[in-house]
PDB file of N, CA and C in Angstrom:
ATOM      1  N   MET R   1     -21.090   0.250  17.315  1.00 52.00           N
ATOM      2  CA  MET R   1     -21.257  -1.245  17.089  1.00 52.00           C
ATOM      3  C   MET R   1     -22.635  -1.678  17.602  1.00 52.00           C
ATOM      4  N   ASN R   2     -23.223  -0.900  18.521  1.00 53.00           N
ATOM      5  CA  ASN R   2     -24.492  -1.359  19.115  1.00 53.00           C
ATOM      6  C   ASN R   2     -25.577  -1.593  18.127  1.00 53.00           C
ATOM      7  N   ALA R   3     -25.737  -0.630  17.114  1.00 58.00           N
ATOM      8  CA  ALA R   3     -26.792  -0.765  16.180  1.00 58.00           C
ATOM      9  C   ALA R   3     -26.599  -1.976  15.200  1.00 58.00           C
ATOM     10  N   SER R   4     -25.370  -2.394  15.040  1.00 80.00           N
ATOM     11  CA  SER R   4     -25.145  -3.488  14.052  1.00 80.00           C
ATOM     12  C   SER R   4     -25.095  -4.865  14.757  1.00 80.00           C
ATOM     13  N   LEU R   5     -25.326  -4.962  16.053  1.00 86.00           N
ATOM     14  CA  LEU R   5     -25.325  -6.264  16.697  1.00 86.00           C
ATOM     15  C   LEU R   5     -26.632  -6.949  16.389  1.00 86.00           C
ATOM     16  N   THR R   6     -26.506  -8.260  16.126  1.00 89.00           N
ATOM     17  CA  THR R   6     -27.643  -9.076  15.783  1.00 89.00           C
ATOM     18  C   THR R   6     -28.231  -9.690  17.102  1.00 89.00           C
ATOM     19  N   HIS R   7     -29.349 -10.299  17.055  1.00 91.00           N
ATOM     20  CA  HIS R   7     -29.881 -10.932  18.275  1.00 91.00           C
ATOM     21  C   HIS R   7     -28.910 -12.084  18.681  1.00 91.00           C
ATOM     22  N   ARG R   8     -28.332 -12.751  17.675  1.00 92.00           N
ATOM     23  CA  ARG R   8     -27.375 -13.825  18.041  1.00 92.00           C
ATOM     24  C   ARG R   8     -26.128 -13.248  18.738  1.00 92.00           C
ATOM     25  N   ASP R   9     -25.604 -12.063  18.262  1.00 94.00           N
ATOM     26  CA  ASP R   9     -24.478 -11.439  18.943  1.00 94.00           C
ATOM     27  C   ASP R   9     -24.818 -11.138  20.403  1.00 94.00           C
ATOM     28  N   ARG R  10     -25.975 -10.626  20.649  1.00 94.00           N
ATOM     29  CA  ARG R  10     -26.376 -10.307  21.971  1.00 94.00           C
ATOM     30  C   ARG R  10     -26.583 -11.600  22.867  1.00 94.00           C
ATOM     31  N   ALA R  11     -27.100 -12.638  22.236  1.00 95.00           N
ATOM     32  CA  ALA R  11     -27.207 -13.933  22.933  1.00 95.00           C
ATOM     33  C   ALA R  11     -25.882 -14.470  23.342  1.00 95.00           C
ATOM     34  N   VAL R  12     -24.867 -14.366  22.503  1.00 96.00           N
ATOM     35  CA  VAL R  12     -23.566 -14.863  22.751  1.00 96.00           C
ATOM     36  C   VAL R  12     -22.944 -13.983  23.812  1.00 96.00           C
ATOM     37  N   LEU R  13     -23.105 -12.681  23.763  1.00 96.00           N
ATOM     38  CA  LEU R  13     -22.557 -11.863  24.876  1.00 96.00           C
ATOM     39  C   LEU R  13     -23.224 -12.189  26.143  1.00 96.00           C
ATOM     40  N   ARG R  14     -24.489 -12.462  26.260  1.00 96.00           N
ATOM     41  CA  ARG R  14     -25.140 -12.868  27.477  1.00 96.00           C
ATOM     42  C   ARG R  14     -24.518 -14.193  27.987  1.00 96.00           C
ATOM     43  N   ALA R  15     -24.286 -15.172  27.015  1.00 97.00           N
ATOM     44  CA  ALA R  15     -23.692 -16.462  27.373  1.00 97.00           C
ATOM     45  C   ALA R  15     -22.260 -16.246  27.967  1.00 97.00           C
ATOM     46  N   VAL R  16     -21.527 -15.330  27.378  1.00 97.00           N
ATOM     47  CA  VAL R  16     -20.165 -14.970  27.904  1.00 97.00           C
ATOM     48  C   VAL R  16     -20.318 -14.425  29.309  1.00 97.00           C
ATOM     49  N   ALA R  17     -21.243 -13.496  29.496  1.00 97.00           N
ATOM     50  CA  ALA R  17     -21.510 -12.872  30.812  1.00 97.00           C
ATOM     51  C   ALA R  17     -21.862 -13.899  31.861  1.00 97.00           C
ATOM     52  N   ASP R  18     -22.559 -14.949  31.404  1.00 97.00           N
ATOM     53  CA  ASP R  18     -22.984 -16.036  32.323  1.00 97.00           C
ATOM     54  C   ASP R  18     -21.895 -17.033  32.547  1.00 97.00           C
ATOM     55  N   GLY R  19     -20.785 -16.862  31.929  1.00 96.00           N
ATOM     56  CA  GLY R  19     -19.587 -17.813  32.159  1.00 96.00           C
ATOM     57  C   GLY R  19     -19.797 -19.139  31.412  1.00 96.00           C
ATOM     58  N   ARG R  20     -20.490 -19.113  30.331  1.00 97.00           N
ATOM     59  CA  ARG R  20     -20.802 -20.419  29.588  1.00 97.00           C
ATOM     60  C   ARG R  20     -19.866 -20.576  28.376  1.00 97.00           C
ATOM     61  N   CYS R  21     -18.905 -19.609  28.157  1.00 96.00           N
ATOM     62  CA  CYS R  21     -18.184 -19.675  26.931  1.00 96.00           C
ATOM     63  C   CYS R  21     -16.600 -19.778  27.238  1.00 96.00           C
ATOM     64  N   GLU R  22     -15.932 -20.351  26.221  1.00 95.00           N
ATOM     65  CA  GLU R  22     -14.446 -20.491  26.325  1.00 95.00           C
ATOM     66  C   GLU R  22     -13.939 -20.216  24.939  1.00 95.00           C
ATOM     67  N   ILE R  23     -12.771 -19.633  24.907  1.00 93.00           N
ATOM     68  CA  ILE R  23     -12.075 -19.354  23.636  1.00 93.00           C
ATOM     69  C   ILE R  23     -10.948 -20.431  23.512  1.00 93.00           C
ATOM     70  N   SER R  24     -10.972 -21.156  22.460  1.00 89.00           N
ATOM     71  CA  SER R  24     -10.011 -22.217  22.134  1.00 89.00           C
ATOM     72  C   SER R  24      -9.484 -21.979  20.779  1.00 89.00           C
ATOM     73  N   GLY R  25      -8.227 -21.471  20.702  1.00 84.00           N
ATOM     74  CA  GLY R  25      -7.721 -21.148  19.402  1.00 84.00           C
ATOM     75  C   GLY R  25      -8.465 -20.000  18.825  1.00 84.00           C
ATOM     76  N   SER R  26      -9.023 -20.184  17.630  1.00 81.00           N
ATOM     77  CA  SER R  26      -9.863 -19.164  17.004  1.00 81.00           C
ATOM     78  C   SER R  26     -11.362 -19.490  17.149  1.00 81.00           C
ATOM     79  N   SER R  27     -11.713 -20.546  17.890  1.00 89.00           N
ATOM     80  CA  SER R  27     -13.052 -20.959  18.064  1.00 89.00           C
ATOM     81  C   SER R  27     -13.657 -20.474  19.376  1.00 89.00           C
ATOM     82  N   LEU R  28     -14.946 -20.186  19.373  1.00 93.00           N
ATOM     83  CA  LEU R  28     -15.654 -19.895  20.562  1.00 93.00           C
ATOM     84  C   LEU R  28     -16.566 -21.062  20.918  1.00 93.00           C
ATOM     85  N   LEU R  29     -16.315 -21.620  22.139  1.00 95.00           N
ATOM     86  CA  LEU R  29     -17.139 -22.728  22.566  1.00 95.00           C
ATOM     87  C   LEU R  29     -18.195 -22.190  23.508  1.00 95.00           C
ATOM     88  N   VAL R  30     -19.426 -22.714  23.282  1.00 96.00           N
ATOM     89  CA  VAL R  30     -20.569 -22.362  24.190  1.00 96.00           C
ATOM     90  C   VAL R  30     -21.027 -23.641  24.774  1.00 96.00           C
ATOM     91  N   ASP R  31     -21.040 -23.685  26.069  1.00 96.00           N
ATOM     92  CA  ASP R  31     -21.416 -24.909  26.792  1.00 96.00           C
ATOM     93  C   ASP R  31     -20.563 -26.122  26.327  1.00 96.00           C
ATOM     94  N   GLY R  32     -19.311 -25.876  26.034  1.00 94.00           N
ATOM     95  CA  GLY R  32     -18.378 -26.918  25.627  1.00 94.00           C
ATOM     96  C   GLY R  32     -18.481 -27.349  24.155  1.00 94.00           C
ATOM     97  N   LEU R  33     -19.380 -26.740  23.392  1.00 94.00           N
ATOM     98  CA  LEU R  33     -19.564 -27.076  21.955  1.00 94.00           C
ATOM     99  C   LEU R  33     -19.170 -25.867  21.100  1.00 94.00           C
ATOM    100  N   CYS R  34     -18.661 -26.194  19.892  1.00 92.00           N
ATOM    101  CA  CYS R  34     -18.314 -25.090  18.961  1.00 92.00           C
ATOM    102  C   CYS R  34     -19.608 -24.311  18.651  1.00 92.00           C
ATOM    103  N   CYS R  35     -19.515 -23.048  18.653  1.00 90.00           N
ATOM    104  CA  CYS R  35     -20.654 -22.199  18.295  1.00 90.00           C
ATOM    105  C   CYS R  35     -20.960 -22.468  16.854  1.00 90.00           C
ATOM    106  N   ALA R  36     -22.310 -22.553  16.564  1.00 90.00           N
ATOM    107  CA  ALA R  36     -22.740 -22.850  15.208  1.00 90.00           C
ATOM    108  C   ALA R  36     -22.393 -21.732  14.236  1.00 90.00           C
ATOM    109  N   ASP R  37     -22.291 -20.536  14.748  1.00 91.00           N
ATOM    110  CA  ASP R  37     -21.894 -19.341  13.897  1.00 91.00           C
ATOM    111  C   ASP R  37     -20.419 -19.219  14.103  1.00 91.00           C
ATOM    112  N   GLN R  38     -19.666 -19.722  13.136  1.00 90.00           N
ATOM    113  CA  GLN R  38     -18.171 -19.736  13.315  1.00 90.00           C
ATOM    114  C   GLN R  38     -17.578 -18.340  13.263  1.00 90.00           C
ATOM    115  N   PHE R  39     -18.395 -17.298  12.854  1.00 92.00           N
ATOM    116  CA  PHE R  39     -17.886 -15.925  12.756  1.00 92.00           C
ATOM    117  C   PHE R  39     -18.243 -15.059  13.893  1.00 92.00           C
ATOM    118  N   VAL R  40     -19.083 -15.496  14.783  1.00 92.00           N
ATOM    119  CA  VAL R  40     -19.494 -14.635  15.858  1.00 92.00           C
ATOM    120  C   VAL R  40     -18.394 -14.382  16.885  1.00 92.00           C
ATOM    121  N   GLY R  41     -17.570 -15.358  17.215  1.00 91.00           N
ATOM    122  CA  GLY R  41     -16.514 -15.191  18.162  1.00 91.00           C
ATOM    123  C   GLY R  41     -15.468 -14.150  17.613  1.00 91.00           C
ATOM    124  N   PRO R  42     -14.967 -14.414  16.349  1.00 91.00           N
ATOM    125  CA  PRO R  42     -13.985 -13.408  15.859  1.00 91.00           C
ATOM    126  C   PRO R  42     -14.596 -12.001  15.639  1.00 91.00           C
ATOM    127  N   ARG R  43     -15.871 -11.914  15.337  1.00 91.00           N
ATOM    128  CA  ARG R  43     -16.568 -10.582  15.111  1.00 91.00           C
ATOM    129  C   ARG R  43     -16.633  -9.899  16.471  1.00 91.00           C
ATOM    130  N   LEU R  44     -16.964 -10.601  17.523  1.00 94.00           N
ATOM    131  CA  LEU R  44     -17.130  -9.879  18.805  1.00 94.00           C
ATOM    132  C   LEU R  44     -15.747  -9.561  19.442  1.00 94.00           C
ATOM    133  N   THR R  45     -14.751 -10.431  19.183  1.00 93.00           N
ATOM    134  CA  THR R  45     -13.435 -10.066  19.718  1.00 93.00           C
ATOM    135  C   THR R  45     -12.835  -8.937  18.988  1.00 93.00           C
ATOM    136  N   SER R  46     -13.000  -8.882  17.669  1.00 92.00           N
ATOM    137  CA  SER R  46     -12.429  -7.827  16.876  1.00 92.00           C
ATOM    138  C   SER R  46     -13.128  -6.464  17.148  1.00 92.00           C
ATOM    139  N   ALA R  47     -14.419  -6.554  17.538  1.00 93.00           N
ATOM    140  CA  ALA R  47     -15.173  -5.391  17.986  1.00 93.00           C
ATOM    141  C   ALA R  47     -14.791  -4.894  19.392  1.00 93.00           C
ATOM    142  N   GLY R  48     -13.933  -5.743  20.071  1.00 95.00           N
ATOM    143  CA  GLY R  48     -13.476  -5.371  21.454  1.00 95.00           C
ATOM    144  C   GLY R  48     -14.543  -5.617  22.530  1.00 95.00           C
ATOM    145  N   LEU R  49     -15.479  -6.578  22.284  1.00 96.00           N
ATOM    146  CA  LEU R  49     -16.529  -6.863  23.226  1.00 96.00           C
ATOM    147  C   LEU R  49     -16.237  -8.069  24.133  1.00 96.00           C
ATOM    148  N   ILE R  50     -15.420  -8.929  23.635  1.00 96.00           N
ATOM    149  CA  ILE R  50     -15.027 -10.160  24.468  1.00 96.00           C
ATOM    150  C   ILE R  50     -13.484 -10.259  24.364  1.00 96.00           C
ATOM    151  N   SER R  51     -12.975 -10.921  25.396  1.00 92.00           N
ATOM    152  CA  SER R  51     -11.513 -11.087  25.512  1.00 92.00           C
ATOM    153  C   SER R  51     -10.952 -11.902  24.384  1.00 92.00           C
ATOM    154  N   THR R  52      -9.715 -11.782  24.089  1.00 86.00           N
ATOM    155  CA  THR R  52      -9.088 -12.490  23.044  1.00 86.00           C
ATOM    156  C   THR R  52      -8.141 -13.632  23.485  1.00 86.00           C
ATOM    157  N   ARG R  53      -7.901 -13.739  24.796  1.00 90.00           N
ATOM    158  CA  ARG R  53      -7.078 -14.696  25.332  1.00 90.00           C
ATOM    159  C   ARG R  53      -7.730 -16.091  25.452  1.00 90.00           C
ATOM    160  N   PRO R  54      -6.951 -17.134  25.229  1.00 91.00           N
ATOM    161  CA  PRO R  54      -7.557 -18.499  25.328  1.00 91.00           C
ATOM    162  C   PRO R  54      -8.004 -18.714  26.817  1.00 91.00           C
ATOM    163  N   GLY R  55      -8.955 -19.589  26.907  1.00 94.00           N
ATOM    164  CA  GLY R  55      -9.557 -19.860  28.244  1.00 94.00           C
ATOM    165  C   GLY R  55     -10.976 -19.391  28.315  1.00 94.00           C
ATOM    166  N   PRO R  56     -11.445 -19.254  29.530  1.00 96.00           N
ATOM    167  CA  PRO R  56     -12.781 -18.732  29.711  1.00 96.00           C
ATOM    168  C   PRO R  56     -12.951 -17.360  29.046  1.00 96.00           C
ATOM    169  N   ALA R  57     -13.960 -17.212  28.280  1.00 95.00           N
ATOM    170  CA  ALA R  57     -14.255 -15.977  27.645  1.00 95.00           C
ATOM    171  C   ALA R  57     -14.746 -14.993  28.660  1.00 95.00           C
ATOM    172  N   ALA R  58     -14.425 -13.776  28.490  1.00 97.00           N
ATOM    173  CA  ALA R  58     -14.861 -12.696  29.420  1.00 97.00           C
ATOM    174  C   ALA R  58     -15.255 -11.449  28.571  1.00 97.00           C
ATOM    175  N   LEU R  59     -16.262 -10.753  29.091  1.00 97.00           N
ATOM    176  CA  LEU R  59     -16.582  -9.433  28.421  1.00 97.00           C
ATOM    177  C   LEU R  59     -15.554  -8.443  28.791  1.00 97.00           C
ATOM    178  N   THR R  60     -15.343  -7.504  27.829  1.00 97.00           N
ATOM    179  CA  THR R  60     -14.532  -6.422  28.048  1.00 97.00           C
ATOM    180  C   THR R  60     -15.374  -5.359  28.745  1.00 97.00           C
ATOM    181  N   SER R  61     -14.817  -4.211  29.111  1.00 96.00           N
ATOM    182  CA  SER R  61     -15.644  -3.187  29.645  1.00 96.00           C
ATOM    183  C   SER R  61     -16.607  -2.658  28.654  1.00 96.00           C
ATOM    184  N   ALA R  62     -16.199  -2.644  27.385  1.00 95.00           N
ATOM    185  CA  ALA R  62     -17.186  -2.209  26.284  1.00 95.00           C
ATOM    186  C   ALA R  62     -18.276  -3.180  26.160  1.00 95.00           C
ATOM    187  N   GLY R  63     -18.010  -4.493  26.302  1.00 95.00           N
ATOM    188  CA  GLY R  63     -19.029  -5.546  26.275  1.00 95.00           C
ATOM    189  C   GLY R  63     -19.997  -5.414  27.430  1.00 95.00           C
ATOM    190  N   HIS R  64     -19.502  -5.137  28.646  1.00 95.00           N
ATOM    191  CA  HIS R  64     -20.339  -4.967  29.776  1.00 95.00           C
ATOM    192  C   HIS R  64     -21.261  -3.760  29.546  1.00 95.00           C
ATOM    193  N   ALA R  65     -20.696  -2.655  29.092  1.00 93.00           N
ATOM    194  CA  ALA R  65     -21.465  -1.399  28.829  1.00 93.00           C
ATOM    195  C   ALA R  65     -22.600  -1.632  27.849  1.00 93.00           C
ATOM    196  N   LEU R  66     -22.204  -2.394  26.833  1.00 91.00           N
ATOM    197  CA  LEU R  66     -23.226  -2.634  25.759  1.00 91.00           C
ATOM    198  C   LEU R  66     -24.358  -3.491  26.249  1.00 91.00           C
ATOM    199  N   LEU R  67     -24.116  -4.513  27.013  1.00 90.00           N
ATOM    200  CA  LEU R  67     -25.163  -5.306  27.671  1.00 90.00           C
ATOM    201  C   LEU R  67     -25.981  -4.510  28.679  1.00 90.00           C
ATOM    202  N   ASP R  68     -25.300  -3.700  29.505  1.00 87.00           N
ATOM    203  CA  ASP R  68     -26.050  -2.881  30.455  1.00 87.00           C
ATOM    204  C   ASP R  68     -26.980  -1.936  29.783  1.00 87.00           C
ATOM    205  N   ALA R  69     -26.508  -1.389  28.690  1.00 85.00           N
ATOM    206  CA  ALA R  69     -27.388  -0.351  27.899  1.00 85.00           C
ATOM    207  C   ALA R  69     -28.579  -1.035  27.207  1.00 85.00           C
ATOM    208  N   ALA R  70     -28.534  -2.316  26.977  1.00 72.00           N
ATOM    209  CA  ALA R  70     -29.617  -2.995  26.218  1.00 72.00           C
ATOM    210  C   ALA R  70     -30.822  -3.251  27.111  1.00 72.00           C
TER     211      ALA R  70
END
């Protein structure tokens, strides 16, 4: 998945790591606002990089590893 991540994907992962994101239903909120890219949240959760549970978004171990490698 690392090679197919966009700059936006990486920016969202950094925002999740900084504690700025929340999962509400199928939407990803960044700083309390719906993310402009409606597909980035589902794309990153289905890739196993961020948690799928409602509430504060969290990186998975794969998400942490990917950010640490970048």
